[in-house]
Amino acid sequence: MSILIKPVITEKATADSEMNNRFTFVVSNKANKIQIKDAIESAYGVSVTYVRTMNVRPDRKTKYTKSGMITGKTSAYKKAVVQVAEGETIDLYSNL
């Protein structure tokens, strides 16, 4: 089971990483905070201070078209915000 799926690169997450040294990742739904901490420390070689997790709910959408009403939803996922020790950083753009 791969715990880390991908980093979240949005304006809010980038500002949080620059100002507060916090990085955001999409993680496996079954992963707990200890597993997330170990995965980030082994993948990026940094020491993690704390981990905050949240389950992001799916968004439901409805479209009214010629053929009738179409409904759908996005997938739910788990997001982790990780605080890295002061003086350390994670370079998310190194492998682009």
PDB file of C-alpha atoms in Angstrom:
ATOM      1  CA  MET A   1       0.000   0.000   0.000  1.00  0.00           C
ATOM      2  CA  SER A   2       1.431   3.331  -1.036  1.00  0.00           C
ATOM      3  CA  ILE A   3       0.732   5.874   1.702  1.00  0.00           C
ATOM      4  CA  LEU A   4       1.736   9.073  -0.100  1.00  0.00           C
ATOM      5  CA  ILE A   5      -0.230   9.606  -3.304  1.00  0.00           C
ATOM      6  CA  LYS A   6       0.718  13.125  -4.398  1.00  0.00           C
ATOM      7  CA  PRO A   7       1.506  16.571  -2.997  1.00  0.00           C
ATOM      8  CA  VAL A   8      -1.161  19.266  -3.107  1.00  0.00           C
ATOM      9  CA  ILE A   9       0.114  22.265  -5.067  1.00  0.00           C
ATOM     10  CA  THR A  10      -2.401  25.090  -4.745  1.00  0.00           C
ATOM     11  CA  GLU A  11      -2.035  28.759  -3.839  1.00  0.00           C
ATOM     12  CA  LYS A  12      -3.077  28.121  -0.245  1.00  0.00           C
ATOM     13  CA  ALA A  13      -0.804  25.098   0.211  1.00  0.00           C
ATOM     14  CA  THR A  14       2.166  26.876  -1.387  1.00  0.00           C
ATOM     15  CA  ALA A  15       1.724  29.945   0.814  1.00  0.00           C
ATOM     16  CA  ASP A  16       1.456  27.695   3.878  1.00  0.00           C
ATOM     17  CA  SER A  17       4.684  25.920   2.935  1.00  0.00           C
ATOM     18  CA  GLU A  18       6.560  29.192   2.414  1.00  0.00           C
ATOM     19  CA  MET A  19       5.293  30.988   5.522  1.00  0.00           C
ATOM     20  CA  ASN A  20       4.775  28.225   8.106  1.00  0.00           C
ATOM     21  CA  ASN A  21       6.892  25.313   6.795  1.00  0.00           C
ATOM     22  CA  ARG A  22       3.761  23.112   6.406  1.00  0.00           C
ATOM     23  CA  PHE A  23       3.299  20.825   3.424  1.00  0.00           C
ATOM     24  CA  THR A  24       0.081  19.214   2.192  1.00  0.00           C
ATOM     25  CA  PHE A  25      -0.241  15.735   0.672  1.00  0.00           C
ATOM     26  CA  VAL A  26      -3.041  13.507  -0.597  1.00  0.00           C
ATOM     27  CA  VAL A  27      -2.623  10.231   1.291  1.00  0.00           C
ATOM     28  CA  SER A  28      -4.230   6.807   1.395  1.00  0.00           C
ATOM     29  CA  ASN A  29      -7.649   6.650   3.060  1.00  0.00           C
ATOM     30  CA  LYS A  30      -6.511   3.867   5.398  1.00  0.00           C
ATOM     31  CA  ALA A  31      -3.264   5.540   6.551  1.00  0.00           C
ATOM     32  CA  ASN A  32      -2.968   6.888  10.088  1.00  0.00           C
ATOM     33  CA  LYS A  33      -0.818   9.764  11.353  1.00  0.00           C
ATOM     34  CA  ILE A  34       2.095   7.571  12.432  1.00  0.00           C
ATOM     35  CA  GLN A  35       2.283   5.851   9.034  1.00  0.00           C
ATOM     36  CA  ILE A  36       2.100   9.228   7.248  1.00  0.00           C
ATOM     37  CA  LYS A  37       4.892  10.631   9.435  1.00  0.00           C
ATOM     38  CA  ASP A  38       7.151   7.625   8.760  1.00  0.00           C
ATOM     39  CA  ALA A  39       6.474   7.735   5.008  1.00  0.00           C
ATOM     40  CA  ILE A  40       7.336  11.437   4.703  1.00  0.00           C
ATOM     41  CA  GLU A  41      10.460  11.119   6.840  1.00  0.00           C
ATOM     42  CA  SER A  42      11.735   8.216   4.724  1.00  0.00           C
ATOM     43  CA  ALA A  43      10.753   9.723   1.344  1.00  0.00           C
ATOM     44  CA  TYR A  44      12.079  13.258   1.868  1.00  0.00           C
ATOM     45  CA  GLY A  45      14.669  12.854   4.659  1.00  0.00           C
ATOM     46  CA  VAL A  46      13.179  15.457   6.993  1.00  0.00           C
ATOM     47  CA  SER A  47      11.955  15.320  10.574  1.00  0.00           C
ATOM     48  CA  VAL A  48       8.211  15.822  11.001  1.00  0.00           C
ATOM     49  CA  THR A  49       6.910  17.769  14.007  1.00  0.00           C
ATOM     50  CA  TYR A  50       3.224  16.911  13.683  1.00  0.00           C
ATOM     51  CA  VAL A  51       0.647  15.623  11.214  1.00  0.00           C
ATOM     52  CA  ARG A  52      -2.926  16.855  10.776  1.00  0.00           C
ATOM     53  CA  THR A  53      -5.344  14.809   8.680  1.00  0.00           C
ATOM     54  CA  MET A  54      -8.754  15.489   7.199  1.00  0.00           C
ATOM     55  CA  ASN A  55     -11.210  13.541   5.102  1.00  0.00           C
ATOM     56  CA  VAL A  56     -12.354  15.617   2.132  1.00  0.00           C
ATOM     57  CA  ARG A  57     -15.951  14.908   1.195  1.00  0.00           C
ATOM     58  CA  PRO A  58     -17.039  14.307  -2.404  1.00  0.00           C
ATOM     59  CA  ASP A  59     -18.608  17.202  -4.315  1.00  0.00           C
ATOM     60  CA  ARG A  60     -21.979  16.476  -5.880  1.00  0.00           C
ATOM     61  CA  LYS A  61     -22.965  18.219  -9.108  1.00  0.00           C
ATOM     62  CA  THR A  62     -26.176  18.347 -11.135  1.00  0.00           C
ATOM     63  CA  LYS A  63     -26.465  19.427 -14.777  1.00  0.00           C
ATOM     64  CA  TYR A  64     -29.655  20.118 -16.640  1.00  0.00           C
ATOM     65  CA  THR A  65     -29.202  19.111 -20.289  1.00  0.00           C
ATOM     66  CA  LYS A  66     -31.383  18.425 -23.318  1.00  0.00           C
ATOM     67  CA  SER A  67     -31.500  14.746 -22.488  1.00  0.00           C
ATOM     68  CA  GLY A  68     -32.488  15.371 -18.866  1.00  0.00           C
ATOM     69  CA  MET A  69     -30.896  15.836 -15.496  1.00  0.00           C
ATOM     70  CA  ILE A  70     -27.411  14.351 -15.046  1.00  0.00           C
ATOM     71  CA  THR A  71     -25.943  13.890 -11.579  1.00  0.00           C
ATOM     72  CA  GLY A  72     -22.408  12.982 -10.572  1.00  0.00           C
ATOM     73  CA  LYS A  73     -19.849  13.309  -7.831  1.00  0.00           C
ATOM     74  CA  THR A  74     -16.109  13.517  -7.325  1.00  0.00           C
ATOM     75  CA  SER A  75     -14.135  11.032  -5.261  1.00  0.00           C
ATOM     76  CA  ALA A  76     -13.560  11.482  -1.547  1.00  0.00           C
ATOM     77  CA  TYR A  77      -9.936  11.504  -0.378  1.00  0.00           C
ATOM     78  CA  LYS A  78      -7.786  11.997   2.698  1.00  0.00           C
ATOM     79  CA  LYS A  79      -5.488  14.991   3.020  1.00  0.00           C
ATOM     80  CA  ALA A  80      -2.568  15.418   5.433  1.00  0.00           C
ATOM     81  CA  VAL A  81      -0.936  18.695   6.476  1.00  0.00           C
ATOM     82  CA  VAL A  82       2.578  18.031   7.753  1.00  0.00           C
ATOM     83  CA  GLN A  83       4.674  20.421   9.865  1.00  0.00           C
ATOM     84  CA  VAL A  84       8.399  20.005   9.181  1.00  0.00           C
ATOM     85  CA  ALA A  85      11.044  20.896  11.778  1.00  0.00           C
ATOM     86  CA  GLU A  86      12.396  24.429  11.638  1.00  0.00           C
ATOM     87  CA  GLY A  87      15.305  24.841   9.269  1.00  0.00           C
ATOM     88  CA  GLU A  88      14.280  21.894   7.079  1.00  0.00           C
ATOM     89  CA  THR A  89      12.230  21.988   3.890  1.00  0.00           C
ATOM     90  CA  ILE A  90      10.784  19.683   1.239  1.00  0.00           C
ATOM     91  CA  ASP A  91      11.528  20.455  -2.404  1.00  0.00           C
ATOM     92  CA  LEU A  92       8.379  19.367  -4.247  1.00  0.00           C
ATOM     93  CA  TYR A  93       9.581  20.690  -7.611  1.00  0.00           C
ATOM     94  CA  SER A  94      12.871  18.774  -7.849  1.00  0.00           C
ATOM     95  CA  ASN A  95      11.559  15.840  -9.909  1.00  0.00           C
ATOM     96  CA  LEU A  96       9.449  17.707 -12.482  1.00  0.00           C
TER      97      LEU A  96
END
